[in-house]
mmCIF file of C-alpha atoms in Angstrom:
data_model
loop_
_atom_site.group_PDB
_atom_site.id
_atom_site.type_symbol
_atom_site.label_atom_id
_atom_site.label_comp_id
_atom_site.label_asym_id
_atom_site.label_seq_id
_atom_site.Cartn_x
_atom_site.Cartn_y
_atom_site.Cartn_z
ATOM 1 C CA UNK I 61 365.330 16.298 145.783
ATOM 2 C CA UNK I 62 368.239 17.803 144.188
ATOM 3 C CA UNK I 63 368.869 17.480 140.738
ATOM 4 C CA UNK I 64 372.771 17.009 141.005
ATOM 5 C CA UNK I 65 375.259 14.936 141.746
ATOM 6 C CA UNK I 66 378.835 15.776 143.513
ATOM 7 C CA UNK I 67 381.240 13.842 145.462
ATOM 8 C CA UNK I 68 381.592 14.193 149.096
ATOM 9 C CA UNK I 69 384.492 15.779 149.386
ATOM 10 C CA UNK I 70 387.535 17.125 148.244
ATOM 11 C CA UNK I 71 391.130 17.963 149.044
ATOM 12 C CA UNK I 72 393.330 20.240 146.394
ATOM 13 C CA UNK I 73 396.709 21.478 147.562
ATOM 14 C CA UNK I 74 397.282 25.404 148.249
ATOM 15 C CA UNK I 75 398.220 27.427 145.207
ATOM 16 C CA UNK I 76 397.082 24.657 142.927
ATOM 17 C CA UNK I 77 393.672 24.614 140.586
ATOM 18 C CA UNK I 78 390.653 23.085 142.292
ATOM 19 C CA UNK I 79 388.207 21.282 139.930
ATOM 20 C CA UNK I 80 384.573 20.536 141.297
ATOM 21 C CA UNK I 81 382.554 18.498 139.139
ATOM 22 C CA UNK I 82 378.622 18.551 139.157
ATOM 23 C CA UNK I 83 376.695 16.008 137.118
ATOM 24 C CA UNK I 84 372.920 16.984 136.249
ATOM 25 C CA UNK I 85 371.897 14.379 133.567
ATOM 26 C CA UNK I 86 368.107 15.581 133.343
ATOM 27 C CA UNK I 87 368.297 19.126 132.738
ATOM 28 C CA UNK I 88 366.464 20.806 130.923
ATOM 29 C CA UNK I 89 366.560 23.271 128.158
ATOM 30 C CA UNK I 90 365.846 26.471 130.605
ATOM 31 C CA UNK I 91 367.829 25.129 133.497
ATOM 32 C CA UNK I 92 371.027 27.409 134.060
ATOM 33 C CA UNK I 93 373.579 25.662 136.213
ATOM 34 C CA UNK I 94 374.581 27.839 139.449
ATOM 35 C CA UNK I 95 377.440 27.264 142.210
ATOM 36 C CA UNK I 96 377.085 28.501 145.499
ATOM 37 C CA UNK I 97 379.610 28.230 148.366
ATOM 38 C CA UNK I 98 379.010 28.131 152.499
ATOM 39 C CA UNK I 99 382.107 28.625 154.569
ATOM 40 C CA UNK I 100 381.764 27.426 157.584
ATOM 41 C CA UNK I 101 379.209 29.409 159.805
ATOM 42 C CA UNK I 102 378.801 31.814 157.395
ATOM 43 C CA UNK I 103 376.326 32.489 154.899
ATOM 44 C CA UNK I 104 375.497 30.801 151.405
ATOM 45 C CA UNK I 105 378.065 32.898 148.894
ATOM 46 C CA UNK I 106 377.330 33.131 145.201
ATOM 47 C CA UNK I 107 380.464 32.366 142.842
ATOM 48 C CA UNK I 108 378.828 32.264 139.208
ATOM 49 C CA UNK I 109 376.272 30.376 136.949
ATOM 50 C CA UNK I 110 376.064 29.658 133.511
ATOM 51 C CA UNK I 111 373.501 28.113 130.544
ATOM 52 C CA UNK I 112 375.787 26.382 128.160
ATOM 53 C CA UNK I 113 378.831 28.694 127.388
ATOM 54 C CA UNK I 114 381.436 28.488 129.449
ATOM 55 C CA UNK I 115 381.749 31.337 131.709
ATOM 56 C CA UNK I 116 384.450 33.424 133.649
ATOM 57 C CA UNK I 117 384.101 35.507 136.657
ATOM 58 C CA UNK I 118 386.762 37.049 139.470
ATOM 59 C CA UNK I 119 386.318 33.989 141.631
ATOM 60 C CA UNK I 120 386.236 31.564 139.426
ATOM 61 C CA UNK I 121 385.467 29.583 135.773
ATOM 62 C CA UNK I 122 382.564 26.982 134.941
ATOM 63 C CA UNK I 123 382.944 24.842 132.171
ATOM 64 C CA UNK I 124 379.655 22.781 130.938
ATOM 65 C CA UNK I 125 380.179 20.270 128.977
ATOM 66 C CA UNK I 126 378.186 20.132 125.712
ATOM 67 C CA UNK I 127 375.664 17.961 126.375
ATOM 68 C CA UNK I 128 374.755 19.591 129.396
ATOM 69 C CA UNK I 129 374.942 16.956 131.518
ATOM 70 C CA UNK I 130 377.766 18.079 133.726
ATOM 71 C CA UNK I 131 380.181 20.978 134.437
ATOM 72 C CA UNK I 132 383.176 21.836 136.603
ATOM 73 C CA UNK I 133 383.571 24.638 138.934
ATOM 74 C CA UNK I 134 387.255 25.718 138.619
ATOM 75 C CA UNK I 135 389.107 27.539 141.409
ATOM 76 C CA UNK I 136 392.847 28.849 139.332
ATOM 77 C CA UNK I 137 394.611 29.305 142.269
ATOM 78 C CA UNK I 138 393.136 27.568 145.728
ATOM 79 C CA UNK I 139 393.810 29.678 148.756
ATOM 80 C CA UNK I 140 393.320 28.193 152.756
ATOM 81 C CA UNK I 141 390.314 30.177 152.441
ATOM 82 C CA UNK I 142 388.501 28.235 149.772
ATOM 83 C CA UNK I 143 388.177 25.790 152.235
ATOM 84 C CA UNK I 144 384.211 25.491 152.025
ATOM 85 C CA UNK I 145 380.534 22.919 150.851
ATOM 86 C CA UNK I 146 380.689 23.844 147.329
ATOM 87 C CA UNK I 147 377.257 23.605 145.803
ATOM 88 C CA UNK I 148 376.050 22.989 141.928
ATOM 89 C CA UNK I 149 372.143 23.604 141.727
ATOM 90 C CA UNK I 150 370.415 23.868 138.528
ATOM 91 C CA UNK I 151 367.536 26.334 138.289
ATOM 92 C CA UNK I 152 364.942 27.718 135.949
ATOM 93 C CA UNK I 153 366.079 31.584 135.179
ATOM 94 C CA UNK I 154 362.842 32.384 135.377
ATOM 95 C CA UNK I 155 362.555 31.120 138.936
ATOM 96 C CA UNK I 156 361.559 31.827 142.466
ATOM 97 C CA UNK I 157 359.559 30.123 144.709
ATOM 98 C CA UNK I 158 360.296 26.781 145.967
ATOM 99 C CA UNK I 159 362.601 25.921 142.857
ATOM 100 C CA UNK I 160 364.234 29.074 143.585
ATOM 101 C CA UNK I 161 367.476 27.261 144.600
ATOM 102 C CA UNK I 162 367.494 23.723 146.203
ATOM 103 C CA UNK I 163 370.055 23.282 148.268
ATOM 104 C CA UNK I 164 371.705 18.720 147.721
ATOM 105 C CA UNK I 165 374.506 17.398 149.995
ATOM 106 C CA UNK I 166 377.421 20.088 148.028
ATOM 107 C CA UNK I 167 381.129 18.994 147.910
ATOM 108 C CA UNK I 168 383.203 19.819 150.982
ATOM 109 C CA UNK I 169 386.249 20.896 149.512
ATOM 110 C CA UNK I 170 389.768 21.019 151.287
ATOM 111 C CA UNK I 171 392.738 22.938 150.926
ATOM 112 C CA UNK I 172 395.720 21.468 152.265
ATOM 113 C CA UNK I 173 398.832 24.130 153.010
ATOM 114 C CA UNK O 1119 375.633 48.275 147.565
ATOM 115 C CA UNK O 1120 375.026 46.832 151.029
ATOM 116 C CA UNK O 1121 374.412 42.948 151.305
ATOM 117 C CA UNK O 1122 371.479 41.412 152.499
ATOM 118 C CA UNK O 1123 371.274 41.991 155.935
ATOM 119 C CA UNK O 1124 369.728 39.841 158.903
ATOM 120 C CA UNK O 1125 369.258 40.766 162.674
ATOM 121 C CA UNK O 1126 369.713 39.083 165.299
ATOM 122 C CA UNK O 1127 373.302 37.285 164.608
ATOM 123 C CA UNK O 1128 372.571 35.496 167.794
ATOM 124 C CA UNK O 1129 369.429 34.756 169.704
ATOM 125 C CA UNK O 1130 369.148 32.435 172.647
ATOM 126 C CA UNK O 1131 365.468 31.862 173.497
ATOM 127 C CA UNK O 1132 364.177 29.756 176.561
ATOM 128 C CA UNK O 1133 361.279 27.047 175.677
ATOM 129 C CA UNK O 1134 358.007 28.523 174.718
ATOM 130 C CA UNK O 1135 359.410 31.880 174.118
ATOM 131 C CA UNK O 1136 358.798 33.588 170.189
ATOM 132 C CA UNK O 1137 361.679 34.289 168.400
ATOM 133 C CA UNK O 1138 361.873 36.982 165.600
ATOM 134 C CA UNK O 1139 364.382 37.575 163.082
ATOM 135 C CA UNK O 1140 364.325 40.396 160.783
ATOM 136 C CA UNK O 1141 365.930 41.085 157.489
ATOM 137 C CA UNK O 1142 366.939 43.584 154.910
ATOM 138 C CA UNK O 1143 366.936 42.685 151.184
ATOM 139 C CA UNK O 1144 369.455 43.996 149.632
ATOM 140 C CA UNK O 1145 368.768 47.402 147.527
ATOM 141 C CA UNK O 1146 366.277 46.894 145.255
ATOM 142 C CA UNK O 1147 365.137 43.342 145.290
ATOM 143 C CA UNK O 1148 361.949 42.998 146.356
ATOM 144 C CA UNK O 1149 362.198 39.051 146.639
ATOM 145 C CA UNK O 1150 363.165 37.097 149.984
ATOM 146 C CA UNK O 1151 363.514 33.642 150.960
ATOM 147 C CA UNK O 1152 364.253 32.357 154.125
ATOM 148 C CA UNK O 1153 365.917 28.636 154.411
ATOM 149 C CA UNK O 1154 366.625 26.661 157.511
ATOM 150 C CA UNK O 1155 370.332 25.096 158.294
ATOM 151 C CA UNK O 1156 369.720 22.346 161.302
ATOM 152 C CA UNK O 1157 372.965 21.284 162.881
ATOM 153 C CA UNK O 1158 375.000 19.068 160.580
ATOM 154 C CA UNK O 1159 372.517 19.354 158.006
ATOM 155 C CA UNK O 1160 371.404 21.188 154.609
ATOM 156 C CA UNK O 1161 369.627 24.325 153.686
ATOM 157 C CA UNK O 1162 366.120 23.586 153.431
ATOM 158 C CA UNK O 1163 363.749 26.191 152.001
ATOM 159 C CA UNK O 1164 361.199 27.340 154.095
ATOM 160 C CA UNK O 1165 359.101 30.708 152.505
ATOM 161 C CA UNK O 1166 359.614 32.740 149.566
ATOM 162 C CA UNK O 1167 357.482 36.119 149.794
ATOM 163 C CA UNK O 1168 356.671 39.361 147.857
ATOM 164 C CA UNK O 1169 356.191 42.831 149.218
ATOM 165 C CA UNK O 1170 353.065 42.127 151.089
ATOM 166 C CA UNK O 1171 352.686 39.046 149.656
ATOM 167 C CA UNK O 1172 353.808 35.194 150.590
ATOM 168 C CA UNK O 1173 354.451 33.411 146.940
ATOM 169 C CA UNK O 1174 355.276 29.888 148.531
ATOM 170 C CA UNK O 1175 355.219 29.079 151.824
ATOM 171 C CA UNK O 1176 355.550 24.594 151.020
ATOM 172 C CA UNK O 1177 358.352 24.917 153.080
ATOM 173 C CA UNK O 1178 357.482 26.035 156.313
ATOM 174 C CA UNK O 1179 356.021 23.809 159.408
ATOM 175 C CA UNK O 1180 352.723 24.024 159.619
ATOM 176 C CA UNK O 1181 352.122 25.317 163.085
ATOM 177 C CA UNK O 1182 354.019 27.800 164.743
ATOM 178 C CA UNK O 1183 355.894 29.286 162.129
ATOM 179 C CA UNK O 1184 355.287 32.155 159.768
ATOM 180 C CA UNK O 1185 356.869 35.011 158.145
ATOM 181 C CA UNK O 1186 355.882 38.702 156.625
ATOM 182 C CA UNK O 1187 357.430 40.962 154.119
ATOM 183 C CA UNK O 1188 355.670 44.697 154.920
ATOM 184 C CA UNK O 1189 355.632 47.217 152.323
ATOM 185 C CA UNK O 1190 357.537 48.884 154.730
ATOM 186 C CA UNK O 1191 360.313 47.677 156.464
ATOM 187 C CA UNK O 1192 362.264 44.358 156.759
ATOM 188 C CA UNK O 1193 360.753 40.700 156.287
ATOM 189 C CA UNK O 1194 360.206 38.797 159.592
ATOM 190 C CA UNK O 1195 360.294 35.174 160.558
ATOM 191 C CA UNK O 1196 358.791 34.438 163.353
ATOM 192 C CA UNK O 1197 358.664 31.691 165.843
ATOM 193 C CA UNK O 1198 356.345 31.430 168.492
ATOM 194 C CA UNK O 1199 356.759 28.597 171.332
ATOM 195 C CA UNK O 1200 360.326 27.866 169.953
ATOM 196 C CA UNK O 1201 361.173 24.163 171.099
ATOM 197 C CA UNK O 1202 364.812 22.811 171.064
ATOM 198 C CA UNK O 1203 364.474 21.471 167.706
ATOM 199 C CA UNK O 1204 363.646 24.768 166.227
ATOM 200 C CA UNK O 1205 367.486 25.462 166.933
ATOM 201 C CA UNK O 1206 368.821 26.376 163.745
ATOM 202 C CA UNK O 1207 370.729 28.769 161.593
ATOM 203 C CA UNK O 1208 368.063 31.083 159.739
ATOM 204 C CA UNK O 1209 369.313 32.184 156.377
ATOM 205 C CA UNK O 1210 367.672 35.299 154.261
ATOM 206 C CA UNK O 1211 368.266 35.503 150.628
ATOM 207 C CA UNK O 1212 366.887 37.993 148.018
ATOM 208 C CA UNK O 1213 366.662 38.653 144.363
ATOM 209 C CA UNK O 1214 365.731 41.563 142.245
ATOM 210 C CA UNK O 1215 362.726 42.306 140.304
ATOM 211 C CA UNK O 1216 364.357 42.810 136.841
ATOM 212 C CA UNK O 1217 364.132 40.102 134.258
ATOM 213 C CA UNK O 1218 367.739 40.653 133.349
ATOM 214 C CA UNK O 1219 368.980 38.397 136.351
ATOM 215 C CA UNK O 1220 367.549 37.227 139.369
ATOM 216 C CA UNK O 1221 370.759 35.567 141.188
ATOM 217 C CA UNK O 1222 369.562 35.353 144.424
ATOM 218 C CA UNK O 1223 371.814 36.449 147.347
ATOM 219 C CA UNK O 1224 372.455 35.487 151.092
ATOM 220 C CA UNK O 1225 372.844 36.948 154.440
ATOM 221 C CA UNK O 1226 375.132 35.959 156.967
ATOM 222 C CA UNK O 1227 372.267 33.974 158.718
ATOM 223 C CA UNK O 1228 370.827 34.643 162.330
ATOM 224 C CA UNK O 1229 371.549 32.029 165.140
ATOM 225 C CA UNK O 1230 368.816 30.827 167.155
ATOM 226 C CA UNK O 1231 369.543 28.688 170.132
ATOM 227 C CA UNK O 1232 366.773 27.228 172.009
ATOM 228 C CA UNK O 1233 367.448 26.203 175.835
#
C-alpha cells in the first residue's frame, strides 16, 4: 500500500500557483519524498524529490514541512498543460526493487483557462 | 541524453498470441522496471531486473509472464497466450548505477490491446 495521502483532485486557475499537498505521517528517517506526474496517455514524468530541505527545480518547488510528515508540490505558474495525476511517493534512496517507487491513487489536478 | 525508450507504442494481439515489448534504458543505467497501467487504474509494479539478472520479480503473475534484461541489448517483457485482461499500458523505467542518485525514469509506455 502506499504510504501517502492526497486528495482526489484538484482544480487551480491558469497562470495562478498550484499547491499539491502529500501527507506521509510514518516516514522514516531515510525516506526521501518524490513527485511524479502522468499526463494523460503518456508516460510517468519525474518533477523533483527532496529529504527535508526544501528544494527548487525548473518545474517546480517542494516544501516539507519540518516534521516530515507532509509537503507540498508547488507549480509557480500553472499552464493548460499541467493538467495531469500528480503523485507524492516516499522512497528509501537507497532503493530498487519492489519499494523502488509505489505508485497510490495521485491527485488529478486541473487547470481551468 | 536520449530517454528511456520502449518499442512497440502499439501492439494489438489476437487471444493466445505472445506479445513482446522491448526497451532501452536510458544511457548508462543498468536498472529497469517494468509496471503495469490497467484501464482506469494505477501503476502496479511488476519486475525490477539487473543486467542478466531479475532482482524482484513479486510483482509479476505467476504464469505466463516473464521478462529478461541481456547483457546485450534491450530488456523484454514478454507475454505468451495474452488474454483480454492482459490489455494494458506497459511502462519501462530505469535508474543508474551510481550511488549519487538513482531517480528512476519512465518511458512513454507500449500499448497492448488484446482482441
Amino acid at each position: 500500500d502506499a504510504k501517502t495521502t492526497q486528495p482526489t483532485s484538484m482544480d487551480c486557475a491558469e497562470g495562478r500557483a498550484a499547491n499539491l499537498p502529500c501527507n506521509h505521517s510514518t516516514i522514516s528517517g531515510n525516506e526521501y519524498v518524490y513527485w511524479y506526474r502522468q499526463i494523460h496517455s503518456q508516460g510517468p514524468q519525474y518533477i523533483i524529490h527532496g529529504l527535508k530541505n526544501n528544494e527548487t527545480n525548473e518545474m517546480a518547488s517542494l516544501i516539507i514541512t519540518e516534521d516530515r510528515k507532509s509537503s507540498t508540490l508547488i507549480l509557480p505558474h500553472a499552464t493548460l498543460r499541467d493538467t495531469a495525476v500528480y503523485y507524492c511517493i516516499v522512497r528509501a534512496y537507497s532503493g530498487g526493487g519492489a519499494d523502488g517507487l509505489t505508485f497510490g491513487k495521485g491527485t488529478h489536478l486541473i487547470i481551468q483557462p | 541524453n536520449a530517454g528511456v525508450m520502449q518499442n512497440p507504442r502499439h501492439l494489438v494481439r489476437r487471444r493466445g498470441q505472445e506479445a513482446r515489448l522491448r526497451c532501452s534504458p536510458m544511457k548508462g543505467h543498468s536498472h529497469v522496471y517494468w509496471y503495469r497501467q490497467l484501464p482506469e487504474e494505477g501503476l502496479k509494479f511488476m519486475v525490477y531486473l539487473q543486467k542478466e539478472n531479475i532482482i524482484d520479480e513479486s510483482g509479476m503473475p505467476k504464469e505466463r509472464f516473464s521478462a529478461e534484461f541481456p547483457k546485450e541489448g534491450p530488456s523484454i517483457l514478454r507475454i505468451q497466450q495474452v488474454v483480454r485482461g492482459d490489455s494494458a499500458a506497459y511502462f519501462c523505467a530505469s535508474s543508474p548505477t551510481t550511488s549519487s542518485g538513482n531517480t528512476i525514469y519512465f518511458g512513454e509506455g507500449s500499448w497492448l490491446t488484446v482482441v
